[in-house]
Amino acid sequence: MTDPFGRAVADHYHDRRTAPLTVRDGDATRDHPIESFYFEPFDTESEAGRWLSSWVRGPLLDVGAGAGRHALVFQADVETVAIDVSDALVAVIRDRGVRDARAVDMFSLREAFDRDRFGSALAVGTQLGLAGSMQGLRRWLGDLAFATDAEATAVVDSYDPSHEASDDLLGYRPDPTRGLAGRVFHFVYEGAVSETLCFRLFSPGRLREATVGTGWTLADVRRSDAGTAYYRAALAKRG
């Protein structure tokens, strides 16, 4: 796999990137903002940072850690394991100072970790949508429940298809089912094209529905500004 996304982020980190990382759906393209998305320091004192931090307890699993911006901060207080499927990104995460960074597919948590290994998890980057369906989402939530203890919390994120701004997303695919939609695109970097990324977008209500039978409950939802469909959701283990 050519991994244009991982290579672009790594090249940016090593100050050797000479081309944009592009998101493409057919003829529609946008440059992906690597600096602000992956290298801007995580601000624990902002309102959003305080909210996110309030759901973290150790040990922490950072799922799809990107360039490690969250793991770098949280490892100072709790044991933190950062995982990503991209070898290039894992190398960047380690070089930036994350003590425990591993190449792990987020859909292989049962194989990668023991039961009850973590006290909390982050999956921030909309990678939750790669579960592909409500059934896939339930399966992943069940796997995350396996790898976390009885008092665990988690923060995940998505775009809300019921928000009026959702159809502004590049690659957006409407769905007649309320609270669900799709998003399809490729990453392109220096002529290399990634595999097709097919995301399922879930509204908070659909996410709540998916938690049934997984051990999780939807505890809180934090929305972005009124102009976007982005939101973060906090999950907690059922008592």
PDB file of C-alpha atoms in Angstrom:
ATOM      1  CA  MET A   1       0.000   0.000   0.000  1.00  0.00           C
ATOM      2  CA  THR A   2       1.437   3.371  -1.029  1.00  0.00           C
ATOM      3  CA  ASP A   3      -0.028   5.263   1.986  1.00  0.00           C
ATOM      4  CA  PRO A   4      -0.034   8.788   0.492  1.00  0.00           C
ATOM      5  CA  PHE A   5      -1.663  10.151   3.648  1.00  0.00           C
ATOM      6  CA  GLY A   6       1.008   8.811   5.998  1.00  0.00           C
ATOM      7  CA  ARG A   7       3.837   9.824   3.664  1.00  0.00           C
ATOM      8  CA  ALA A   8       2.494  13.366   3.324  1.00  0.00           C
ATOM      9  CA  VAL A   9       2.220  13.852   7.090  1.00  0.00           C
ATOM     10  CA  ALA A  10       5.702  12.361   7.590  1.00  0.00           C
ATOM     11  CA  ASP A  11       7.180  14.554   4.854  1.00  0.00           C
ATOM     12  CA  HIS A  12       5.576  17.616   6.442  1.00  0.00           C
ATOM     13  CA  TYR A  13       7.042  16.681   9.806  1.00  0.00           C
ATOM     14  CA  HIS A  14      10.521  16.251   8.317  1.00  0.00           C
ATOM     15  CA  ASP A  15      10.187  19.521   6.362  1.00  0.00           C
ATOM     16  CA  ARG A  16      10.475  17.833   2.984  1.00  0.00           C
ATOM     17  CA  ARG A  17       6.914  18.112   1.693  1.00  0.00           C
ATOM     18  CA  THR A  18       6.779  19.943  -1.640  1.00  0.00           C
ATOM     19  CA  ALA A  19       3.223  19.044  -2.719  1.00  0.00           C
ATOM     20  CA  PRO A  20      -0.190  19.318  -1.057  1.00  0.00           C
ATOM     21  CA  LEU A  21      -2.060  16.359   0.341  1.00  0.00           C
ATOM     22  CA  THR A  22      -5.292  16.425  -1.637  1.00  0.00           C
ATOM     23  CA  VAL A  23      -8.695  14.972  -0.852  1.00  0.00           C
ATOM     24  CA  ARG A  24     -10.457  13.960  -4.081  1.00  0.00           C
ATOM     25  CA  ASP A  25     -13.914  12.773  -5.029  1.00  0.00           C
ATOM     26  CA  GLY A  26     -14.251  12.626  -8.797  1.00  0.00           C
ATOM     27  CA  ASP A  27     -13.379  16.082 -10.102  1.00  0.00           C
ATOM     28  CA  ALA A  28     -13.854  17.737  -6.713  1.00  0.00           C
ATOM     29  CA  THR A  29     -10.643  18.313  -4.736  1.00  0.00           C
ATOM     30  CA  ARG A  30      -9.535  20.079  -1.576  1.00  0.00           C
ATOM     31  CA  ASP A  31      -6.147  20.448   0.069  1.00  0.00           C
ATOM     32  CA  HIS A  32      -6.004  18.708   3.440  1.00  0.00           C
ATOM     33  CA  PRO A  33      -4.778  21.056   6.245  1.00  0.00           C
ATOM     34  CA  ILE A  34      -1.961  18.947   7.689  1.00  0.00           C
ATOM     35  CA  GLU A  35      -0.465  21.604   9.980  1.00  0.00           C
ATOM     36  CA  SER A  36      -3.664  22.552  11.820  1.00  0.00           C
ATOM     37  CA  PHE A  37      -5.106  19.031  11.956  1.00  0.00           C
ATOM     38  CA  TYR A  38      -2.049  17.099  13.138  1.00  0.00           C
ATOM     39  CA  PHE A  39       0.659  19.404  14.467  1.00  0.00           C
ATOM     40  CA  GLU A  40      -1.138  22.240  16.223  1.00  0.00           C
ATOM     41  CA  PRO A  41      -0.533  21.657  19.960  1.00  0.00           C
ATOM     42  CA  PHE A  42      -3.480  20.289  21.879  1.00  0.00           C
ATOM     43  CA  ASP A  43      -4.728  23.041  24.201  1.00  0.00           C
ATOM     44  CA  THR A  44      -5.929  21.486  27.444  1.00  0.00           C
ATOM     45  CA  GLU A  45      -6.968  24.912  28.775  1.00  0.00           C
ATOM     46  CA  SER A  46      -9.470  25.683  26.019  1.00  0.00           C
ATOM     47  CA  GLU A  47     -13.129  24.855  26.604  1.00  0.00           C
ATOM     48  CA  ALA A  48     -12.962  21.983  24.122  1.00  0.00           C
ATOM     49  CA  GLY A  49      -9.678  20.779  25.620  1.00  0.00           C
ATOM     50  CA  ARG A  50     -11.063  20.756  29.160  1.00  0.00           C
ATOM     51  CA  TRP A  51     -14.121  18.819  28.002  1.00  0.00           C
ATOM     52  CA  LEU A  52     -12.017  16.207  26.219  1.00  0.00           C
ATOM     53  CA  SER A  53      -9.598  15.889  29.131  1.00  0.00           C
ATOM     54  CA  SER A  54     -12.457  15.328  31.570  1.00  0.00           C
ATOM     55  CA  TRP A  55     -13.191  11.988  29.889  1.00  0.00           C
ATOM     56  CA  VAL A  56      -9.627  10.683  30.032  1.00  0.00           C
ATOM     57  CA  ARG A  57      -8.443   8.233  32.696  1.00  0.00           C
ATOM     58  CA  GLY A  58      -5.519   5.871  32.517  1.00  0.00           C
ATOM     59  CA  PRO A  59      -4.400   3.764  30.914  1.00  0.00           C
ATOM     60  CA  LEU A  60      -5.421   5.587  27.704  1.00  0.00           C
ATOM     61  CA  LEU A  61      -5.711   4.138  24.194  1.00  0.00           C
ATOM     62  CA  ASP A  62      -5.351   6.762  21.454  1.00  0.00           C
ATOM     63  CA  VAL A  63      -6.922   5.182  18.352  1.00  0.00           C
ATOM     64  CA  GLY A  64      -5.797   6.500  14.976  1.00  0.00           C
ATOM     65  CA  ALA A  65      -3.378   8.807  16.727  1.00  0.00           C
ATOM     66  CA  GLY A  66      -2.267  10.693  13.610  1.00  0.00           C
ATOM     67  CA  ALA A  67       0.871  12.598  14.553  1.00  0.00           C
ATOM     68  CA  GLY A  68       0.342  12.047  18.288  1.00  0.00           C
ATOM     69  CA  ARG A  69      -0.912  15.496  19.321  1.00  0.00           C
ATOM     70  CA  HIS A  70      -3.187  14.096  22.046  1.00  0.00           C
ATOM     71  CA  ALA A  71      -0.880  11.285  23.185  1.00  0.00           C
ATOM     72  CA  LEU A  72       1.992  13.739  23.669  1.00  0.00           C
ATOM     73  CA  VAL A  73      -0.045  15.659  26.224  1.00  0.00           C
ATOM     74  CA  PHE A  74      -1.851  12.863  28.040  1.00  0.00           C
ATOM     75  CA  GLN A  75       1.187  10.601  28.503  1.00  0.00           C
ATOM     76  CA  ALA A  76       2.525  13.130  31.017  1.00  0.00           C
ATOM     77  CA  ASP A  77      -0.280  12.134  33.413  1.00  0.00           C
ATOM     78  CA  VAL A  78      -1.453   8.643  32.426  1.00  0.00           C
ATOM     79  CA  GLU A  79      -0.032   5.620  30.673  1.00  0.00           C
ATOM     80  CA  THR A  80      -0.848   6.173  27.002  1.00  0.00           C
ATOM     81  CA  VAL A  81      -0.706   3.789  24.049  1.00  0.00           C
ATOM     82  CA  ALA A  82      -1.008   5.437  20.624  1.00  0.00           C
ATOM     83  CA  ILE A  83      -1.982   3.273  17.661  1.00  0.00           C
ATOM     84  CA  ASP A  84      -2.268   3.873  13.946  1.00  0.00           C
ATOM     85  CA  VAL A  85      -2.452   1.603  10.921  1.00  0.00           C
ATOM     86  CA  SER A  86       0.173   3.657   9.056  1.00  0.00           C
ATOM     87  CA  ASP A  87       3.805   2.686   9.676  1.00  0.00           C
ATOM     88  CA  ALA A  88       4.856   6.149   8.484  1.00  0.00           C
ATOM     89  CA  LEU A  89       2.663   7.816  11.092  1.00  0.00           C
ATOM     90  CA  VAL A  90       3.799   5.498  13.870  1.00  0.00           C
ATOM     91  CA  ALA A  91       7.398   6.479  13.073  1.00  0.00           C
ATOM     92  CA  VAL A  92       6.437  10.164  13.319  1.00  0.00           C
ATOM     93  CA  ILE A  93       4.594   9.616  16.609  1.00  0.00           C
ATOM     94  CA  ARG A  94       7.610   7.898  18.120  1.00  0.00           C
ATOM     95  CA  ASP A  95      10.021  10.539  16.837  1.00  0.00           C
ATOM     96  CA  ARG A  96       7.895  13.275  18.381  1.00  0.00           C
ATOM     97  CA  GLY A  97       8.323  11.647  21.791  1.00  0.00           C
ATOM     98  CA  VAL A  98       5.326   9.387  22.364  1.00  0.00           C
ATOM     99  CA  ARG A  99       6.736   6.568  24.470  1.00  0.00           C
ATOM    100  CA  ASP A 100       4.390   3.773  23.346  1.00  0.00           C
ATOM    101  CA  ALA A 101       3.302   3.988  19.697  1.00  0.00           C
ATOM    102  CA  ARG A 102       2.284   0.865  17.800  1.00  0.00           C
ATOM    103  CA  ALA A 103       1.173  -0.099  14.297  1.00  0.00           C
ATOM    104  CA  VAL A 104      -2.275  -1.546  15.041  1.00  0.00           C
ATOM    105  CA  ASP A 105      -5.444  -1.637  12.948  1.00  0.00           C
ATOM    106  CA  MET A 106      -8.297  -0.089  14.944  1.00  0.00           C
ATOM    107  CA  PHE A 107     -10.494  -2.994  13.846  1.00  0.00           C
ATOM    108  CA  SER A 108      -8.155  -5.558  15.454  1.00  0.00           C
ATOM    109  CA  LEU A 109      -8.377  -4.459  19.083  1.00  0.00           C
ATOM    110  CA  ARG A 110      -9.272  -7.915  20.423  1.00  0.00           C
ATOM    111  CA  GLU A 111      -6.191  -9.396  18.789  1.00  0.00           C
ATOM    112  CA  ALA A 112      -3.879  -6.567  19.833  1.00  0.00           C
ATOM    113  CA  PHE A 113      -4.826  -6.067  23.492  1.00  0.00           C
ATOM    114  CA  ASP A 114      -5.908  -8.022  26.561  1.00  0.00           C
ATOM    115  CA  ARG A 115      -9.369  -7.691  28.062  1.00  0.00           C
ATOM    116  CA  ASP A 116      -9.827  -4.658  30.377  1.00  0.00           C
ATOM    117  CA  ARG A 117      -6.448  -3.224  29.292  1.00  0.00           C
ATOM    118  CA  PHE A 118      -7.474   0.459  29.219  1.00  0.00           C
ATOM    119  CA  GLY A 119      -9.408   2.931  31.348  1.00  0.00           C
ATOM    120  CA  SER A 120     -10.344   5.234  28.467  1.00  0.00           C
ATOM    121  CA  ALA A 121      -9.988   5.643  24.719  1.00  0.00           C
ATOM    122  CA  LEU A 122      -9.919   8.405  22.129  1.00  0.00           C
ATOM    123  CA  ALA A 123     -10.924   7.893  18.506  1.00  0.00           C
ATOM    124  CA  VAL A 124     -10.815  11.488  17.280  1.00  0.00           C
ATOM    125  CA  GLY A 125     -10.421  12.036  13.546  1.00  0.00           C
ATOM    126  CA  THR A 126     -13.772  10.689  12.264  1.00  0.00           C
ATOM    127  CA  GLN A 127     -12.189   7.254  11.703  1.00  0.00           C
ATOM    128  CA  LEU A 128     -15.231   5.825  13.484  1.00  0.00           C
ATOM    129  CA  GLY A 129     -16.989   6.120  10.123  1.00  0.00           C
ATOM    130  CA  LEU A 130     -14.718   3.462   8.648  1.00  0.00           C
ATOM    131  CA  ALA A 131     -16.836   0.923  10.536  1.00  0.00           C
ATOM    132  CA  GLY A 132     -18.998   1.232   7.436  1.00  0.00           C
ATOM    133  CA  SER A 133     -22.428   0.385   8.808  1.00  0.00           C
ATOM    134  CA  MET A 134     -24.504   0.279  11.976  1.00  0.00           C
ATOM    135  CA  GLN A 135     -23.554  -3.376  12.364  1.00  0.00           C
ATOM    136  CA  GLY A 136     -19.876  -2.542  11.875  1.00  0.00           C
ATOM    137  CA  LEU A 137     -20.138   0.259  14.414  1.00  0.00           C
ATOM    138  CA  ARG A 138     -21.717  -2.068  16.987  1.00  0.00           C
ATOM    139  CA  ARG A 139     -18.984  -4.620  16.366  1.00  0.00           C
ATOM    140  CA  TRP A 140     -16.241  -2.024  16.875  1.00  0.00           C
ATOM    141  CA  LEU A 141     -17.867  -0.670  20.028  1.00  0.00           C
ATOM    142  CA  GLY A 142     -18.000  -4.230  21.337  1.00  0.00           C
ATOM    143  CA  ASP A 143     -14.304  -4.694  20.580  1.00  0.00           C
ATOM    144  CA  LEU A 144     -13.509  -1.422  22.341  1.00  0.00           C
ATOM    145  CA  ALA A 145     -15.567  -2.583  25.320  1.00  0.00           C
ATOM    146  CA  PHE A 146     -13.465  -5.763  25.421  1.00  0.00           C
ATOM    147  CA  ALA A 147     -10.219  -3.775  25.580  1.00  0.00           C
ATOM    148  CA  THR A 148     -11.433  -1.355  28.285  1.00  0.00           C
ATOM    149  CA  ASP A 149     -12.339  -1.879  31.926  1.00  0.00           C
ATOM    150  CA  ALA A 150     -15.710  -1.751  33.650  1.00  0.00           C
ATOM    151  CA  GLU A 151     -15.536   1.996  34.411  1.00  0.00           C
ATOM    152  CA  ALA A 152     -14.114   3.070  31.072  1.00  0.00           C
ATOM    153  CA  THR A 153     -14.944   6.170  29.074  1.00  0.00           C
ATOM    154  CA  ALA A 154     -14.313   6.981  25.426  1.00  0.00           C
ATOM    155  CA  VAL A 155     -14.511   9.981  23.101  1.00  0.00           C
ATOM    156  CA  VAL A 156     -15.368   9.489  19.429  1.00  0.00           C
ATOM    157  CA  ASP A 157     -16.362  11.896  16.665  1.00  0.00           C
ATOM    158  CA  SER A 158     -18.314  12.083  13.422  1.00  0.00           C
ATOM    159  CA  TYR A 159     -20.273  14.403  11.161  1.00  0.00           C
ATOM    160  CA  ASP A 160     -24.007  14.600  11.805  1.00  0.00           C
ATOM    161  CA  PRO A 161     -25.942  13.891   8.585  1.00  0.00           C
ATOM    162  CA  SER A 162     -29.013  15.573  10.042  1.00  0.00           C
ATOM    163  CA  HIS A 163     -27.136  18.900  10.210  1.00  0.00           C
ATOM    164  CA  GLU A 164     -27.845  21.235   7.304  1.00  0.00           C
ATOM    165  CA  ALA A 165     -24.119  21.757   6.648  1.00  0.00           C
ATOM    166  CA  SER A 166     -23.351  18.052   6.208  1.00  0.00           C
ATOM    167  CA  ASP A 167     -23.819  18.116   2.434  1.00  0.00           C
ATOM    168  CA  ASP A 168     -20.955  20.624   2.196  1.00  0.00           C
ATOM    169  CA  LEU A 169     -18.527  17.790   2.976  1.00  0.00           C
ATOM    170  CA  LEU A 170     -16.420  16.697   0.040  1.00  0.00           C
ATOM    171  CA  GLY A 171     -17.511  13.211  -0.962  1.00  0.00           C
ATOM    172  CA  TYR A 172     -20.842  13.419   0.859  1.00  0.00           C
ATOM    173  CA  ARG A 173     -23.405  10.780  -0.107  1.00  0.00           C
ATOM    174  CA  PRO A 174     -26.979  11.322   1.126  1.00  0.00           C
ATOM    175  CA  ASP A 175     -29.008   8.419   2.462  1.00  0.00           C
ATOM    176  CA  PRO A 176     -32.795   8.143   2.789  1.00  0.00           C
ATOM    177  CA  THR A 177     -32.390   6.650   6.267  1.00  0.00           C
ATOM    178  CA  ARG A 178     -32.663   9.345   8.906  1.00  0.00           C
ATOM    179  CA  GLY A 179     -29.418  10.030  10.754  1.00  0.00           C
ATOM    180  CA  LEU A 180     -27.205   8.128   8.312  1.00  0.00           C
ATOM    181  CA  ALA A 181     -25.184   9.130   5.259  1.00  0.00           C
ATOM    182  CA  GLY A 182     -21.974   8.216   3.488  1.00  0.00           C
ATOM    183  CA  ARG A 183     -18.747   9.914   2.530  1.00  0.00           C
ATOM    184  CA  VAL A 184     -16.348   8.641  -0.132  1.00  0.00           C
ATOM    185  CA  PHE A 185     -12.968  10.044  -1.194  1.00  0.00           C
ATOM    186  CA  HIS A 186      -9.309   9.343  -1.949  1.00  0.00           C
ATOM    187  CA  PHE A 187      -6.128  10.935  -0.682  1.00  0.00           C
ATOM    188  CA  VAL A 188      -3.663  11.991  -3.386  1.00  0.00           C
ATOM    189  CA  TYR A 189      -0.030  12.907  -2.763  1.00  0.00           C
ATOM    190  CA  GLU A 190       2.776  13.268  -5.299  1.00  0.00           C
ATOM    191  CA  GLY A 191       0.765  11.300  -7.852  1.00  0.00           C
ATOM    192  CA  ALA A 192       0.014   8.390  -5.504  1.00  0.00           C
ATOM    193  CA  VAL A 193      -3.670   7.668  -4.880  1.00  0.00           C
ATOM    194  CA  SER A 194      -4.936   5.958  -1.734  1.00  0.00           C
ATOM    195  CA  GLU A 195      -7.493   3.194  -1.653  1.00  0.00           C
ATOM    196  CA  THR A 196     -11.082   4.407  -1.675  1.00  0.00           C
ATOM    197  CA  LEU A 197     -12.116   5.488   1.814  1.00  0.00           C
ATOM    198  CA  CYS A 198     -15.794   4.791   2.470  1.00  0.00           C
ATOM    199  CA  PHE A 199     -17.127   6.384   5.643  1.00  0.00           C
ATOM    200  CA  ARG A 200     -20.516   5.954   7.279  1.00  0.00           C
ATOM    201  CA  LEU A 201     -21.725   9.121   8.982  1.00  0.00           C
ATOM    202  CA  PHE A 202     -23.808   8.684  12.123  1.00  0.00           C
ATOM    203  CA  SER A 203     -25.960  11.242  13.906  1.00  0.00           C
ATOM    204  CA  PRO A 204     -25.706  11.279  17.711  1.00  0.00           C
ATOM    205  CA  GLY A 205     -29.072   9.508  17.807  1.00  0.00           C
ATOM    206  CA  ARG A 206     -27.799   6.722  15.574  1.00  0.00           C
ATOM    207  CA  LEU A 207     -24.642   6.461  17.660  1.00  0.00           C
ATOM    208  CA  ARG A 208     -26.807   6.093  20.775  1.00  0.00           C
ATOM    209  CA  GLU A 209     -28.775   3.354  19.023  1.00  0.00           C
ATOM    210  CA  ALA A 210     -25.561   1.545  18.067  1.00  0.00           C
ATOM    211  CA  THR A 211     -24.341   1.406  21.670  1.00  0.00           C
ATOM    212  CA  VAL A 212     -27.215  -0.880  22.716  1.00  0.00           C
ATOM    213  CA  GLY A 213     -25.832  -4.270  23.641  1.00  0.00           C
ATOM    214  CA  THR A 214     -22.184  -3.167  23.426  1.00  0.00           C
ATOM    215  CA  GLY A 215     -21.600  -2.227  27.071  1.00  0.00           C
ATOM    216  CA  TRP A 216     -21.482   1.509  26.279  1.00  0.00           C
ATOM    217  CA  THR A 217     -23.947   4.338  26.746  1.00  0.00           C
ATOM    218  CA  LEU A 218     -23.896   7.779  25.126  1.00  0.00           C
ATOM    219  CA  ALA A 219     -23.023  10.112  27.996  1.00  0.00           C
ATOM    220  CA  ASP A 220     -22.556  13.521  26.357  1.00  0.00           C
ATOM    221  CA  VAL A 221     -22.360  15.248  22.983  1.00  0.00           C
ATOM    222  CA  ARG A 222     -20.302  18.320  22.192  1.00  0.00           C
ATOM    223  CA  ARG A 223     -21.053  20.041  18.908  1.00  0.00           C
ATOM    224  CA  SER A 224     -18.772  22.248  16.882  1.00  0.00           C
ATOM    225  CA  ASP A 225     -19.749  25.785  15.923  1.00  0.00           C
ATOM    226  CA  ALA A 226     -23.126  26.250  14.258  1.00  0.00           C
ATOM    227  CA  GLY A 227     -21.610  26.286  10.783  1.00  0.00           C
ATOM    228  CA  THR A 228     -20.408  22.673  10.678  1.00  0.00           C
ATOM    229  CA  ALA A 229     -21.871  19.207  11.155  1.00  0.00           C
ATOM    230  CA  TYR A 230     -18.926  17.996  13.242  1.00  0.00           C
ATOM    231  CA  TYR A 231     -19.484  16.704  16.774  1.00  0.00           C
ATOM    232  CA  ARG A 232     -17.715  14.730  19.502  1.00  0.00           C
ATOM    233  CA  ALA A 233     -19.463  12.205  21.712  1.00  0.00           C
ATOM    234  CA  ALA A 234     -18.456  10.854  25.107  1.00  0.00           C
ATOM    235  CA  LEU A 235     -19.264   7.223  25.866  1.00  0.00           C
ATOM    236  CA  ALA A 236     -19.296   5.532  29.268  1.00  0.00           C
ATOM    237  CA  LYS A 237     -19.592   1.925  30.345  1.00  0.00           C
ATOM    238  CA  ARG A 238     -23.014   0.938  31.594  1.00  0.00           C
ATOM    239  CA  GLY A 239     -23.274   0.531  35.340  1.00  0.00           C
TER     240      GLY A 239
END
